[in-house]
Amino acid sequence: MKVAVRPGAWRIHRGERPHGAAVAGKLLKAAYLGSFFEYTFETVLGNIFVVSPDLTRMLEPGG
């Protein structure tokens, strides 16, 4: 089975896992593109590409 998830549909949580479904991951790449950040996370599901409009705090690769 394959599933497609829009890059902007993912939510990024730091620290404790949120209630409900969650996928832990390690941040591999981060890029600032003016009005949003692009992130690539390594997870048990494979690499996941995420787009985040949260410009208040950039995540650092390796975390």
Short mmCIF file of N, CA, C and O in Angstrom, two decimals:
data_model
loop_
_atom_site.label_atom_id
_atom_site.label_comp_id
_atom_site.label_asym_id
_atom_site.label_seq_id
_atom_site.Cartn_x
_atom_site.Cartn_y
_atom_site.Cartn_z
N MET A 1 0.84 -1.17 0.00
CA MET A 1 0.00 0.00 0.00
C MET A 1 0.89 1.24 0.00
O MET A 1 1.92 1.27 0.66
N LYS A 2 0.48 2.26 -0.74
CA LYS A 2 1.17 3.54 -0.76
C LYS A 2 0.22 4.61 -0.27
O LYS A 2 -0.98 4.56 -0.54
N VAL A 3 0.78 5.59 0.41
CA VAL A 3 -0.01 6.70 0.92
C VAL A 3 0.69 8.00 0.53
O VAL A 3 1.92 8.10 0.63
N ALA A 4 -0.06 8.98 0.10
CA ALA A 4 0.50 10.29 -0.23
C ALA A 4 0.01 11.30 0.81
O ALA A 4 -1.18 11.38 1.09
N VAL A 5 0.94 12.06 1.37
CA VAL A 5 0.61 13.10 2.34
C VAL A 5 1.23 14.39 1.84
O VAL A 5 2.43 14.44 1.55
N ARG A 6 0.44 15.42 1.74
CA ARG A 6 0.96 16.71 1.29
C ARG A 6 2.02 17.21 2.26
O ARG A 6 1.86 17.09 3.47
N PRO A 7 3.12 17.79 1.76
CA PRO A 7 4.20 18.27 2.63
C PRO A 7 3.74 19.27 3.67
O PRO A 7 4.27 19.32 4.77
N GLY A 8 2.71 20.06 3.38
CA GLY A 8 2.21 21.04 4.33
C GLY A 8 1.22 20.48 5.34
O GLY A 8 0.81 21.18 6.26
N ALA A 9 0.83 19.21 5.17
CA ALA A 9 -0.14 18.60 6.08
C ALA A 9 0.51 18.02 7.35
O ALA A 9 -0.18 17.75 8.32
N TRP A 10 1.82 17.84 7.33
CA TRP A 10 2.51 17.31 8.50
C TRP A 10 2.60 18.38 9.58
O TRP A 10 2.72 19.56 9.29
N ARG A 11 2.57 17.95 10.85
CA ARG A 11 2.78 18.86 11.98
C ARG A 11 4.05 18.44 12.69
O ARG A 11 4.27 17.25 12.91
N ILE A 12 4.87 19.40 13.04
CA ILE A 12 6.14 19.12 13.70
C ILE A 12 5.99 19.39 15.19
O ILE A 12 5.57 20.47 15.59
N HIS A 13 6.29 18.37 16.00
CA HIS A 13 6.26 18.49 17.45
C HIS A 13 7.65 18.21 17.98
O HIS A 13 8.33 17.30 17.52
N ARG A 14 8.07 18.98 18.96
CA ARG A 14 9.37 18.76 19.58
C ARG A 14 9.18 18.20 20.98
O ARG A 14 8.17 18.44 21.62
N GLY A 15 10.19 17.48 21.45
CA GLY A 15 10.13 16.97 22.82
C GLY A 15 9.20 15.78 22.93
O GLY A 15 9.29 14.84 22.15
N GLU A 16 8.27 15.84 23.89
CA GLU A 16 7.36 14.72 24.13
C GLU A 16 6.50 14.45 22.92
O GLU A 16 6.11 15.35 22.20
N ARG A 17 6.19 13.17 22.75
CA ARG A 17 5.31 12.79 21.64
C ARG A 17 3.91 13.27 21.94
O ARG A 17 3.42 13.16 23.05
N PRO A 18 3.22 13.81 20.94
CA PRO A 18 1.84 14.26 21.13
C PRO A 18 0.91 13.06 21.26
O PRO A 18 1.29 11.94 20.92
N HIS A 19 -0.29 13.31 21.75
CA HIS A 19 -1.28 12.24 21.83
C HIS A 19 -1.72 11.88 20.42
O HIS A 19 -1.77 12.72 19.54
N GLY A 20 -2.03 10.62 20.20
CA GLY A 20 -2.47 10.18 18.88
C GLY A 20 -1.31 9.67 18.05
O GLY A 20 -0.24 9.36 18.56
N ALA A 21 -1.54 9.58 16.76
CA ALA A 21 -0.53 9.05 15.85
C ALA A 21 0.64 10.02 15.71
O ALA A 21 0.45 11.22 15.62
N ALA A 22 1.85 9.47 15.72
CA ALA A 22 3.06 10.29 15.55
C ALA A 22 4.15 9.43 14.94
O ALA A 22 4.18 8.21 15.11
N VAL A 23 5.05 10.07 14.23
CA VAL A 23 6.21 9.40 13.63
C VAL A 23 7.45 10.13 14.13
O VAL A 23 7.59 11.33 13.89
N ALA A 24 8.32 9.42 14.81
CA ALA A 24 9.58 10.03 15.26
C ALA A 24 10.54 10.11 14.09
O ALA A 24 10.52 9.26 13.20
N GLY A 25 11.35 11.16 14.09
CA GLY A 25 12.30 11.30 12.99
C GLY A 25 13.49 12.14 13.36
O GLY A 25 13.49 12.86 14.35
N LYS A 26 14.52 12.03 12.53
CA LYS A 26 15.73 12.82 12.67
C LYS A 26 15.78 13.80 11.50
O LYS A 26 15.61 13.39 10.35
N LEU A 27 16.01 15.07 11.79
CA LEU A 27 16.05 16.07 10.75
C LEU A 27 17.35 15.97 9.96
O LEU A 27 18.44 16.07 10.52
N LEU A 28 17.24 15.75 8.66
CA LEU A 28 18.40 15.62 7.79
C LEU A 28 18.76 16.93 7.11
O LEU A 28 19.93 17.28 7.00
N LYS A 29 17.75 17.66 6.62
CA LYS A 29 17.99 18.89 5.87
C LYS A 29 16.95 19.94 6.23
O LYS A 29 15.80 19.61 6.50
N ALA A 30 17.38 21.21 6.22
CA ALA A 30 16.47 22.32 6.45
C ALA A 30 16.83 23.44 5.47
O ALA A 30 18.01 23.72 5.25
N ALA A 31 15.82 24.07 4.89
CA ALA A 31 16.05 25.17 3.96
C ALA A 31 15.01 26.25 4.18
O ALA A 31 13.81 25.97 4.25
N TYR A 32 15.48 27.50 4.30
CA TYR A 32 14.60 28.66 4.43
C TYR A 32 14.31 29.19 3.03
O TYR A 32 15.23 29.46 2.26
N LEU A 33 13.03 29.32 2.69
CA LEU A 33 12.65 29.76 1.35
C LEU A 33 11.78 31.02 1.39
O LEU A 33 10.85 31.16 0.59
N GLY A 34 12.07 31.93 2.28
CA GLY A 34 11.37 33.21 2.33
C GLY A 34 10.11 33.21 3.16
O GLY A 34 10.05 33.85 4.20
N SER A 35 9.09 32.50 2.74
CA SER A 35 7.84 32.48 3.48
C SER A 35 7.57 31.14 4.16
O SER A 35 6.50 30.95 4.76
N PHE A 36 8.51 30.21 4.06
CA PHE A 36 8.35 28.90 4.71
C PHE A 36 9.69 28.20 4.79
O PHE A 36 10.67 28.62 4.18
N PHE A 37 9.73 27.13 5.58
CA PHE A 37 10.89 26.25 5.67
C PHE A 37 10.55 24.93 4.99
O PHE A 37 9.41 24.47 5.04
N GLU A 38 11.54 24.32 4.37
CA GLU A 38 11.43 22.95 3.87
C GLU A 38 12.33 22.08 4.72
O GLU A 38 13.48 22.44 4.97
N TYR A 39 11.80 20.95 5.17
CA TYR A 39 12.55 20.02 6.01
C TYR A 39 12.47 18.62 5.40
O TYR A 39 11.45 18.24 4.82
N THR A 40 13.53 17.84 5.59
CA THR A 40 13.52 16.43 5.25
C THR A 40 13.88 15.66 6.52
O THR A 40 14.93 15.91 7.12
N PHE A 41 12.97 14.76 6.93
CA PHE A 41 13.17 13.95 8.12
C PHE A 41 13.42 12.50 7.74
O PHE A 41 12.76 11.97 6.84
N GLU A 42 14.34 11.84 8.44
CA GLU A 42 14.57 10.41 8.29
C GLU A 42 13.69 9.72 9.33
O GLU A 42 13.78 10.02 10.52
N THR A 43 12.82 8.80 8.88
CA THR A 43 11.90 8.11 9.79
C THR A 43 11.88 6.62 9.45
O THR A 43 12.45 6.19 8.44
N VAL A 44 11.17 5.85 10.26
CA VAL A 44 11.01 4.42 9.97
C VAL A 44 10.17 4.20 8.72
O VAL A 44 10.18 3.11 8.14
N LEU A 45 9.45 5.21 8.28
CA LEU A 45 8.64 5.12 7.06
C LEU A 45 9.43 5.50 5.82
O LEU A 45 8.92 5.44 4.71
N GLY A 46 10.67 5.94 6.03
CA GLY A 46 11.49 6.48 4.95
C GLY A 46 11.63 7.97 5.15
O GLY A 46 11.17 8.53 6.15
N ASN A 47 12.28 8.65 4.21
CA ASN A 47 12.44 10.09 4.33
C ASN A 47 11.10 10.78 4.08
O ASN A 47 10.37 10.40 3.15
N ILE A 48 10.80 11.78 4.91
CA ILE A 48 9.56 12.53 4.79
C ILE A 48 9.90 14.00 4.55
O ILE A 48 10.68 14.59 5.28
N PHE A 49 9.30 14.56 3.50
CA PHE A 49 9.48 15.96 3.13
C PHE A 49 8.35 16.76 3.74
O PHE A 49 7.17 16.43 3.57
N VAL A 50 8.69 17.84 4.49
CA VAL A 50 7.70 18.64 5.20
C VAL A 50 7.92 20.12 4.86
O VAL A 50 9.05 20.59 4.81
N VAL A 51 6.82 20.83 4.65
CA VAL A 51 6.86 22.28 4.45
C VAL A 51 6.19 22.91 5.65
O VAL A 51 5.08 22.53 6.02
N SER A 52 6.88 23.88 6.29
CA SER A 52 6.34 24.52 7.49
C SER A 52 6.32 26.03 7.33
O SER A 52 7.34 26.64 7.02
N PRO A 53 5.15 26.66 7.58
CA PRO A 53 5.07 28.12 7.52
C PRO A 53 5.55 28.79 8.81
O PRO A 53 5.57 30.02 8.90
N ASP A 54 5.94 28.01 9.82
CA ASP A 54 6.38 28.55 11.11
C ASP A 54 7.78 29.15 10.96
O ASP A 54 8.77 28.43 10.96
N LEU A 55 7.85 30.47 10.84
CA LEU A 55 9.12 31.16 10.67
C LEU A 55 9.73 31.62 11.98
O LEU A 55 10.79 32.22 12.00
N THR A 56 9.05 31.34 13.10
CA THR A 56 9.53 31.83 14.40
C THR A 56 10.69 31.02 14.94
O THR A 56 11.44 31.51 15.79
N ARG A 57 10.85 29.78 14.49
CA ARG A 57 11.95 28.95 15.00
C ARG A 57 12.34 27.89 13.97
O ARG A 57 11.57 27.02 13.62
N MET A 58 13.55 28.00 13.51
CA MET A 58 14.05 27.04 12.54
C MET A 58 14.62 25.83 13.28
O MET A 58 15.30 25.97 14.30
N LEU A 59 14.33 24.65 12.77
CA LEU A 59 14.89 23.43 13.32
C LEU A 59 16.30 23.25 12.76
O LEU A 59 16.58 23.63 11.63
N GLU A 60 17.18 22.66 13.55
CA GLU A 60 18.55 22.42 13.11
C GLU A 60 18.73 20.95 12.73
O GLU A 60 18.29 20.08 13.47
N PRO A 61 19.35 20.68 11.59
CA PRO A 61 19.61 19.28 11.20
C PRO A 61 20.35 18.51 12.29
O PRO A 61 21.15 19.09 13.03
N GLY A 62 20.03 17.23 12.39
CA GLY A 62 20.63 16.36 13.40
C GLY A 62 19.74 16.19 14.61
O GLY A 62 19.97 15.34 15.44
N GLY A 63 18.69 16.98 14.72
CA GLY A 63 17.79 16.92 15.89
C GLY A 63 16.55 16.15 15.62
O GLY A 63 16.27 15.67 14.60
#
